Amino acid sequence: MGRWTTTDHNQNSSARRTKLNLSKIRTLFFETTDSLELSRKHRPDYLLVVLIMALALIGLIVLFSITPALTNGNDAESLNFMLRQGLFLTIGLVAFFIASKIPLDFWRKHGVKVFILAFFVCFILPIMGWLNISLARCTYGACRWYSLGNIGTFQPAEFLKFGTVLFVAGFLAVRTAQSKLNSIKESLLPLGLITFMSLFVIVVMQKDLGTGISLVAIVLTQLIIAGVKLKMIFLSIASLSITGIMAILIAPHRLARIATFLGQGNETADYHINQAMIALGSGGMTGRGLGQSVQAFGWLPEAIHDSIFAILGETLGFIGLVVIILIFAMLLRRIISKVDFLENTYLRLIVAGIFGWLVAHVVMNIGAMTYLLPLTGITLPLVSFGGTSMLFIMMSLGVVFGISRYTLHNKVKLEEGGEHASSVRGRRFGRPHYTNRSDSR
């Protein structure tokens, strides 16, 4: 009894190797029990709330003004439409408040789980559609929504954007702290593989190129803010561009949109953009006024979703659109400015990812409706009708609002030396060494 056998030794050695492998995996994907080091807490940036509410209320008012056109004057349907959008905004505000109060450690510790869950619900959706399971809602051969009965629909791609922000921020923060940010084998290749998997699910399986572009914008913005070498950035852009071209070539409807943009379309393909141009042109300088939209009466496709900017132009005119664009510009500027005043790498990358997400939506939506970019099915943040988009955008902005409590008074800047200045020796996770600059906020 009590004799140490070879079998016992092998079993213990195997257990130790398994434990070491699991520990290595956890380290790779930044799950940690260490507390996130933060700067001194102070008042958050309430101007963010003002700008967010300004955009949300503008969208709410304009959407309500075109309700009779959308419901053919049916009072009951109009009331139901207004209540739904009001509910979406209320849920979004609750999500904003809750996200702003959740400890930032929570997002870092559980970012991988959030991403995996989001990826799974996106991956399983088109499979359910192919199996004709009623929970999957498919239109024009694309399965992008879960049908929740009387509650409405849920678009998991919005959830994946949020999960991507959390995952990439944590991954790059660890690579930065380990001085491996520009390592192809340990940083760029694993991240590129995961990004490609996400794009395959969204662009190929769900046939949603617009969301795919926004995911790319999130990752590229975080890579740039993390300080990845420009050579690596250009290589990433080239690889993604080739992937994007292939995605366009294999999809006839995407080729038709490119042909329309290049002036080589036909009457059917050009219909959407022509109606958008009519809406913008008929608005003139000051707009037709609230409740006076003509294009909302079935002429302009997706009037309350992807084409809302054209309806805004018709209703509020050129001056109104300039005001809306300025509010968006102020909000985006306010968000990205936080990066200069955050000492923690992880928090900087969270803010950068959310900034890239919103910029992609704003630029693609406005660009498509003004004929500066090919048409893409993507919403205008905080303004377009929809519950899922409102929920996750408000949640992400709530995270930024929470992070704004921990900015420094002076700007911070990485010391010369790039990733080598971020060595973890003597410091904890995500705390690269910074030097203060005298520029005040």
Coordinates of C-alpha atoms in Angstrom, one line a residue:
M1 CA 0.0 0.0 0.0
G2 CA 1.1 3.6 -0.7
R3 CA 3.6 2.4 -3.3
W4 CA 4.1 4.9 -6.2
T5 CA 3.5 3.1 -9.4
T6 CA 4.5 3.9 -13.0
T7 CA 0.8 4.2 -13.9
D8 CA 0.2 6.8 -11.1
H9 CA 3.2 8.7 -12.3
N10 CA 2.0 8.8 -15.9
Q11 CA -1.5 9.8 -14.9
N12 CA -0.1 12.7 -12.7
S13 CA 2.2 13.8 -15.5
S14 CA -0.7 13.8 -18.0
A15 CA -2.9 15.8 -15.6
R16 CA -0.1 18.3 -15.2
R17 CA 0.3 18.7 -18.9
T18 CA -3.4 19.1 -19.4
K19 CA -3.4 21.8 -16.6
L20 CA -0.5 23.6 -18.3
N21 CA -2.2 23.4 -21.7
L22 CA -5.5 24.8 -20.3
S23 CA -3.5 27.6 -18.5
K24 CA -1.8 28.5 -21.8
I25 CA -5.1 28.6 -23.6
R26 CA -6.6 30.9 -20.9
T27 CA -3.6 33.2 -21.1
L28 CA -3.8 33.3 -24.9
F29 CA -7.4 34.4 -24.8
F30 CA -6.8 36.9 -22.0
E31 CA -9.1 35.3 -19.4
T32 CA -7.7 36.3 -16.0
T33 CA -8.6 36.7 -12.4
D34 CA -6.4 39.7 -12.0
S35 CA -8.2 43.0 -11.3
L36 CA -8.1 45.6 -14.1
E37 CA -6.0 48.5 -13.0
L38 CA -7.8 51.8 -13.5
S39 CA -7.1 55.5 -13.1
R40 CA -8.8 57.6 -10.5
K41 CA -12.6 57.6 -11.0
H42 CA -14.3 60.9 -11.8
R43 CA -17.5 62.2 -13.4
P44 CA -18.3 60.6 -16.8
D45 CA -18.7 62.5 -20.0
Y46 CA -22.3 63.6 -20.0
L47 CA -22.0 65.2 -23.4
L48 CA -22.0 61.7 -24.8
V49 CA -25.5 61.3 -23.4
V50 CA -26.7 64.6 -24.8
L51 CA -25.4 63.7 -28.3
I52 CA -26.8 60.2 -28.2
M53 CA -30.2 61.4 -27.1
A54 CA -30.3 64.1 -29.7
L55 CA -29.8 61.6 -32.5
A56 CA -32.3 59.1 -31.0
L57 CA -35.0 61.7 -30.6
I58 CA -34.5 63.1 -34.1
G59 CA -34.9 59.5 -35.5
L60 CA -37.9 58.9 -33.2
I61 CA -39.7 62.1 -34.3
V62 CA -39.1 61.5 -38.1
L63 CA -40.1 57.9 -37.8
F64 CA -43.3 58.9 -36.0
S65 CA -44.0 61.5 -38.7
I66 CA -44.0 58.9 -41.5
T67 CA -46.0 56.3 -39.6
P68 CA -49.3 57.1 -41.5
A69 CA -47.4 56.4 -44.8
L70 CA -46.1 53.2 -43.5
T71 CA -49.4 51.9 -42.2
N72 CA -51.7 53.4 -44.9
G73 CA -53.4 55.6 -42.4
N74 CA -54.4 52.7 -40.1
D75 CA -54.6 54.3 -36.7
A76 CA -54.2 51.0 -34.8
E77 CA -51.2 50.0 -36.8
S78 CA -49.7 53.5 -36.4
L79 CA -50.1 53.3 -32.7
N80 CA -48.5 49.9 -32.6
F81 CA -45.6 51.1 -34.7
M82 CA -45.0 54.1 -32.5
L83 CA -45.2 52.0 -29.3
R84 CA -42.7 49.5 -30.7
Q85 CA -40.1 52.1 -31.6
G86 CA -40.6 53.8 -28.2
L87 CA -40.1 50.4 -26.6
F88 CA -36.9 49.8 -28.6
L89 CA -35.5 53.2 -27.4
T90 CA -36.5 52.5 -23.8
I91 CA -34.8 49.1 -23.9
G92 CA -31.8 50.7 -25.5
L93 CA -31.6 53.3 -22.7
V94 CA -31.9 50.6 -20.0
A95 CA -29.1 48.7 -21.8
F96 CA -27.0 51.9 -21.9
F97 CA -27.4 52.4 -18.1
I98 CA -26.7 48.8 -17.2
A99 CA -23.7 48.6 -19.4
S100 CA -22.3 51.8 -18.0
K101 CA -22.6 50.4 -14.5
I102 CA -21.1 46.9 -15.1
P103 CA -17.5 46.8 -13.8
L104 CA -15.0 46.9 -16.6
D105 CA -13.4 43.8 -15.2
F106 CA -16.5 41.9 -16.2
W107 CA -16.0 42.6 -19.9
R108 CA -12.3 41.7 -19.8
K109 CA -12.8 38.4 -17.9
H110 CA -15.8 37.3 -20.0
G111 CA -15.1 38.8 -23.4
V112 CA -14.1 35.4 -24.9
K113 CA -17.4 33.8 -23.7
V114 CA -19.4 36.7 -25.1
F115 CA -17.7 36.4 -28.5
I116 CA -18.1 32.6 -28.6
L117 CA -21.8 32.8 -27.7
A118 CA -22.3 35.5 -30.4
F119 CA -20.4 33.5 -33.0
F120 CA -22.5 30.4 -32.1
V121 CA -25.9 32.1 -32.4
C122 CA -24.8 33.6 -35.8
F123 CA -23.4 30.2 -37.1
I124 CA -26.5 28.2 -36.1
L125 CA -29.0 30.6 -37.6
P126 CA -28.5 29.9 -41.4
I127 CA -28.3 26.2 -40.6
M128 CA -31.7 26.4 -38.9
G129 CA -32.9 28.2 -42.0
W130 CA -31.7 25.5 -44.3
L131 CA -33.5 23.0 -42.1
N132 CA -36.7 25.0 -42.4
I133 CA -36.9 25.5 -38.6
S134 CA -39.5 28.3 -37.9
L135 CA -37.2 30.1 -35.4
A136 CA -35.1 31.3 -38.3
R137 CA -36.5 34.1 -40.4
C138 CA -35.2 34.1 -44.0
T139 CA -35.9 36.6 -46.7
Y140 CA -34.6 36.6 -50.3
G141 CA -32.5 33.5 -49.5
A142 CA -30.7 35.2 -46.6
C143 CA -31.2 34.1 -43.0
R144 CA -30.2 37.0 -40.7
W145 CA -32.9 37.1 -38.0
Y146 CA -34.4 34.9 -35.3
S147 CA -38.2 35.1 -35.2
L148 CA -39.4 35.7 -31.7
G149 CA -43.1 35.7 -32.4
N150 CA -45.0 38.7 -31.1
I151 CA -41.9 40.1 -29.6
G152 CA -40.3 40.7 -33.0
T153 CA -37.0 39.6 -34.4
F154 CA -33.4 39.3 -33.2
Q155 CA -30.4 39.9 -35.5
P156 CA -27.4 38.1 -34.0
A157 CA -24.9 39.9 -36.2
E158 CA -25.3 42.9 -34.0
F159 CA -24.4 40.8 -31.0
L160 CA -21.3 39.5 -32.9
K161 CA -20.1 43.1 -33.4
F162 CA -20.2 43.7 -29.7
G163 CA -18.5 40.4 -29.0
T164 CA -15.8 41.1 -31.6
V165 CA -15.0 44.4 -29.9
L166 CA -14.5 42.7 -26.5
F167 CA -12.5 39.8 -27.9
V168 CA -10.1 41.7 -30.1
A169 CA -9.4 44.3 -27.4
G170 CA -8.5 41.7 -24.9
F171 CA -6.4 39.6 -27.4
L172 CA -4.4 42.6 -28.6
A173 CA -3.9 44.0 -25.1
V174 CA -2.3 40.7 -24.0
R175 CA -0.1 40.6 -27.1
T176 CA 1.0 44.1 -26.5
A177 CA 1.8 43.4 -22.8
Q178 CA 3.8 40.4 -23.9
S179 CA 5.7 42.4 -26.6
K180 CA 4.3 40.1 -29.3
L181 CA 1.9 42.5 -31.0
N182 CA 3.6 42.4 -34.4
S183 CA 4.3 38.7 -34.2
I184 CA 2.7 37.0 -37.3
K185 CA 2.6 33.6 -35.7
E186 CA 1.3 34.5 -32.2
S187 CA -0.8 37.6 -32.9
L188 CA -1.8 38.4 -36.5
L189 CA -2.3 34.9 -37.8
P190 CA -4.6 33.7 -34.9
L191 CA -6.5 37.0 -35.1
G192 CA -6.8 36.8 -38.9
L193 CA -8.1 33.2 -38.7
I194 CA -10.8 34.2 -36.2
T195 CA -11.7 37.2 -38.2
F196 CA -12.0 35.1 -41.4
M197 CA -14.2 32.6 -39.5
S198 CA -16.5 35.4 -38.5
L199 CA -16.6 36.9 -42.0
F200 CA -17.4 33.5 -43.5
V201 CA -20.4 33.1 -41.2
I202 CA -21.7 36.6 -41.8
V203 CA -20.8 37.2 -45.5
V204 CA -21.1 33.7 -46.9
M205 CA -23.6 31.9 -44.7
Q206 CA -25.8 34.9 -43.8
K207 CA -25.1 36.8 -47.0
D208 CA -24.6 40.1 -45.2
L209 CA -21.7 42.0 -46.7
G210 CA -22.5 45.3 -44.9
T211 CA -22.1 43.6 -41.5
G212 CA -18.9 42.0 -42.7
I213 CA -17.5 45.4 -43.6
S214 CA -18.3 46.7 -40.2
L215 CA -16.6 43.8 -38.5
V216 CA -13.5 44.5 -40.6
A217 CA -13.7 48.2 -39.6
I218 CA -13.8 47.2 -35.9
V219 CA -10.7 44.9 -36.2
L220 CA -8.7 47.3 -38.3
T221 CA -9.4 50.3 -36.0
Q222 CA -8.2 48.3 -33.0
L223 CA -5.1 47.1 -34.8
I224 CA -4.2 50.7 -35.7
I225 CA -4.8 52.0 -32.2
A226 CA -2.9 49.1 -30.7
G227 CA 0.2 50.2 -32.7
V228 CA 0.6 47.4 -35.2
K229 CA 3.2 48.2 -37.8
L230 CA 1.8 49.8 -41.0
K231 CA 3.3 47.1 -43.1
M232 CA 1.1 44.6 -41.2
I233 CA -1.9 46.9 -41.5
F234 CA -1.5 47.1 -45.3
L235 CA -1.0 43.4 -45.6
S236 CA -4.2 42.9 -43.6
I237 CA -6.1 45.3 -45.8
A238 CA -4.8 43.7 -48.9
S239 CA -5.9 40.2 -47.7
L240 CA -9.3 41.5 -46.7
S241 CA -9.8 43.3 -49.9
I242 CA -9.1 40.1 -51.9
T243 CA -11.6 38.3 -49.7
G244 CA -14.2 41.1 -50.2
I245 CA -13.8 41.0 -54.0
M246 CA -14.3 37.3 -54.0
A247 CA -17.4 37.7 -51.9
I248 CA -18.8 40.2 -54.4
L249 CA -17.9 38.0 -57.5
I250 CA -19.8 35.0 -56.1
A251 CA -23.0 36.9 -55.4
P252 CA -25.0 38.2 -58.4
H253 CA -26.9 40.8 -56.3
R254 CA -23.7 42.3 -55.1
L255 CA -22.4 42.5 -58.7
A256 CA -25.6 44.2 -59.7
R257 CA -25.1 46.8 -56.9
I258 CA -21.5 47.5 -58.2
A259 CA -22.9 47.8 -61.7
T260 CA -25.5 50.3 -60.5
F261 CA -22.8 52.3 -58.7
L262 CA -20.7 52.4 -61.9
G263 CA -23.7 53.5 -64.0
Q264 CA -24.0 50.2 -65.8
G265 CA -27.2 49.0 -64.1
N266 CA -30.7 48.6 -65.4
E267 CA -34.1 50.0 -64.5
T268 CA -34.7 47.4 -61.8
A269 CA -31.2 47.5 -60.3
D270 CA -31.2 51.3 -60.3
Y271 CA -34.6 51.7 -58.7
H272 CA -33.5 51.9 -55.1
I273 CA -30.8 54.5 -55.5
N274 CA -33.0 56.5 -57.9
Q275 CA -35.8 56.8 -55.3
A276 CA -33.2 57.8 -52.7
M277 CA -32.0 60.6 -55.0
I278 CA -35.6 61.7 -55.6
A279 CA -36.1 61.8 -51.8
L280 CA -33.0 63.9 -51.1
G281 CA -33.6 66.2 -54.1
S282 CA -37.3 66.9 -53.2
G283 CA -36.3 67.9 -49.7
G284 CA -34.4 71.0 -50.9
M285 CA -32.8 73.2 -48.4
T286 CA -35.4 73.1 -45.6
G287 CA -37.3 69.9 -46.4
R288 CA -40.9 69.1 -47.0
G289 CA -41.7 69.1 -43.3
L290 CA -42.8 66.5 -40.7
G291 CA -45.6 64.3 -42.0
Q292 CA -45.1 65.4 -45.6
S293 CA -43.0 62.6 -46.9
V294 CA -44.0 61.2 -50.3
Q295 CA -41.3 58.5 -50.7
A296 CA -42.4 56.8 -47.5
F297 CA -45.6 55.8 -49.3
G298 CA -44.0 52.6 -50.6
W299 CA -41.8 54.3 -53.2
L300 CA -38.5 54.1 -51.3
P301 CA -37.5 50.5 -50.3
E302 CA -36.5 50.1 -46.6
A303 CA -37.6 53.6 -45.8
I304 CA -37.3 53.2 -42.0
H305 CA -34.2 50.9 -42.0
D306 CA -31.4 51.3 -44.5
S307 CA -32.9 54.3 -46.4
I308 CA -33.7 56.4 -43.3
F309 CA -31.1 59.0 -44.3
A310 CA -33.0 59.7 -47.6
I311 CA -36.2 60.1 -45.6
L312 CA -34.5 62.5 -43.3
G313 CA -33.3 64.6 -46.3
E314 CA -36.8 64.7 -47.7
T315 CA -38.3 65.7 -44.4
L316 CA -35.7 68.0 -42.9
G317 CA -33.8 69.1 -46.1
F318 CA -30.2 69.8 -46.6
I319 CA -29.9 72.0 -43.5
G320 CA -31.4 69.3 -41.4
L321 CA -29.0 66.7 -42.8
V322 CA -26.0 68.9 -42.1
V323 CA -27.1 69.3 -38.5
I324 CA -27.5 65.5 -38.2
I325 CA -24.1 64.8 -39.7
L326 CA -22.5 67.4 -37.4
I327 CA -24.1 65.7 -34.3
F328 CA -22.7 62.3 -35.6
A329 CA -19.3 64.0 -36.1
M330 CA -19.3 65.4 -32.6
L331 CA -20.3 62.1 -31.1
L332 CA -17.6 60.1 -33.0
R333 CA -15.0 62.8 -32.1
R334 CA -16.0 62.6 -28.5
I335 CA -15.6 58.8 -28.5
I336 CA -12.2 58.6 -30.1
S337 CA -10.8 61.4 -28.1
K338 CA -11.1 59.1 -25.0
V339 CA -8.2 57.1 -26.4
D340 CA -5.8 59.9 -25.8
F341 CA -6.7 60.1 -22.2
L342 CA -6.8 56.4 -21.2
E343 CA -3.8 54.8 -19.6
N344 CA -5.0 51.2 -19.9
T345 CA -4.4 49.4 -23.3
Y346 CA -7.5 47.3 -23.0
L347 CA -9.8 50.2 -22.4
R348 CA -8.2 52.1 -25.3
L349 CA -8.9 49.2 -27.6
I350 CA -12.5 48.9 -26.5
V351 CA -13.2 52.5 -27.3
A352 CA -11.4 52.2 -30.6
G353 CA -13.5 49.2 -31.6
I354 CA -16.7 50.9 -30.8
F355 CA -15.6 53.9 -32.8
G356 CA -14.7 51.8 -35.8
W357 CA -18.1 50.1 -35.6
L358 CA -20.1 53.4 -35.6
V359 CA -17.9 55.0 -38.3
A360 CA -18.5 52.0 -40.6
H361 CA -22.3 52.3 -40.1
V362 CA -22.5 56.1 -40.6
V363 CA -20.2 56.2 -43.6
M364 CA -21.7 53.2 -45.4
N365 CA -25.3 54.3 -44.8
I366 CA -24.8 58.0 -45.7
G367 CA -22.5 57.1 -48.6
A368 CA -25.0 54.6 -50.1
M369 CA -27.9 57.0 -49.8
T370 CA -25.9 59.9 -51.4
Y371 CA -24.6 57.7 -54.3
L372 CA -21.0 58.0 -53.0
L373 CA -20.8 54.3 -52.2
P374 CA -22.5 51.2 -53.6
L375 CA -25.8 50.3 -51.8
T376 CA -25.3 48.2 -48.6
G377 CA -28.0 47.0 -46.2
I378 CA -26.8 48.7 -43.1
T379 CA -28.6 50.9 -40.6
L380 CA -27.9 54.4 -39.4
P381 CA -27.0 54.2 -35.7
L382 CA -29.6 55.4 -33.2
V383 CA -31.8 56.7 -36.0
S384 CA -33.0 53.7 -38.0
F385 CA -36.0 51.6 -36.9
G386 CA -35.0 48.4 -35.2
G387 CA -34.6 46.8 -31.8
T388 CA -31.4 44.7 -32.1
S389 CA -29.3 47.4 -33.6
M390 CA -30.6 49.9 -31.0
L391 CA -29.9 47.5 -28.2
F392 CA -26.3 46.7 -28.9
I393 CA -25.3 50.2 -30.1
M394 CA -26.7 51.7 -26.9
M395 CA -25.0 48.9 -24.9
S396 CA -21.6 49.6 -26.5
L397 CA -22.1 53.4 -26.0
G398 CA -22.9 52.6 -22.4
V399 CA -19.5 50.8 -22.1
V400 CA -17.8 53.9 -23.5
F401 CA -19.7 56.1 -21.0
G402 CA -18.5 53.9 -18.2
I403 CA -14.9 54.0 -19.5
S404 CA -15.1 57.8 -19.6
R405 CA -15.0 57.8 -15.8
Y406 CA -11.4 56.7 -15.9
T407 CA -9.7 59.1 -18.3
L408 CA -6.7 61.1 -17.2
H409 CA -6.5 64.9 -17.1
N410 CA -3.6 65.0 -19.4
K411 CA -3.0 63.1 -22.6
V412 CA -0.9 59.9 -22.5
K413 CA 1.5 58.7 -25.1
L414 CA 3.5 55.4 -25.5
E415 CA 7.2 55.8 -25.0
E416 CA 9.4 55.4 -28.0
G417 CA 10.0 51.8 -28.8
G418 CA 6.5 50.6 -29.6
E419 CA 5.6 47.3 -28.2
H420 CA 8.8 46.9 -26.3
A421 CA 7.8 49.9 -24.2
S422 CA 4.8 47.7 -23.0
S423 CA 6.8 45.0 -21.4
V424 CA 4.9 43.3 -18.5
R425 CA 7.9 43.0 -16.3
G426 CA 7.0 44.7 -13.1
R427 CA 3.5 45.6 -14.3
R428 CA 0.1 43.8 -14.5
F429 CA -2.0 42.9 -17.5
G430 CA -2.9 45.7 -19.9
R431 CA -0.7 48.4 -18.2
P432 CA 1.9 49.5 -20.7
H433 CA 4.2 52.3 -19.6
Y434 CA 3.1 55.7 -20.7
T435 CA 4.5 59.2 -20.4
N436 CA 2.2 62.1 -19.7
R437 CA 2.0 65.1 -22.1
S438 CA 1.0 68.5 -20.9
D439 CA -1.9 68.9 -23.3
S440 CA -5.0 69.3 -21.3
R441 CA -8.3 67.7 -22.2

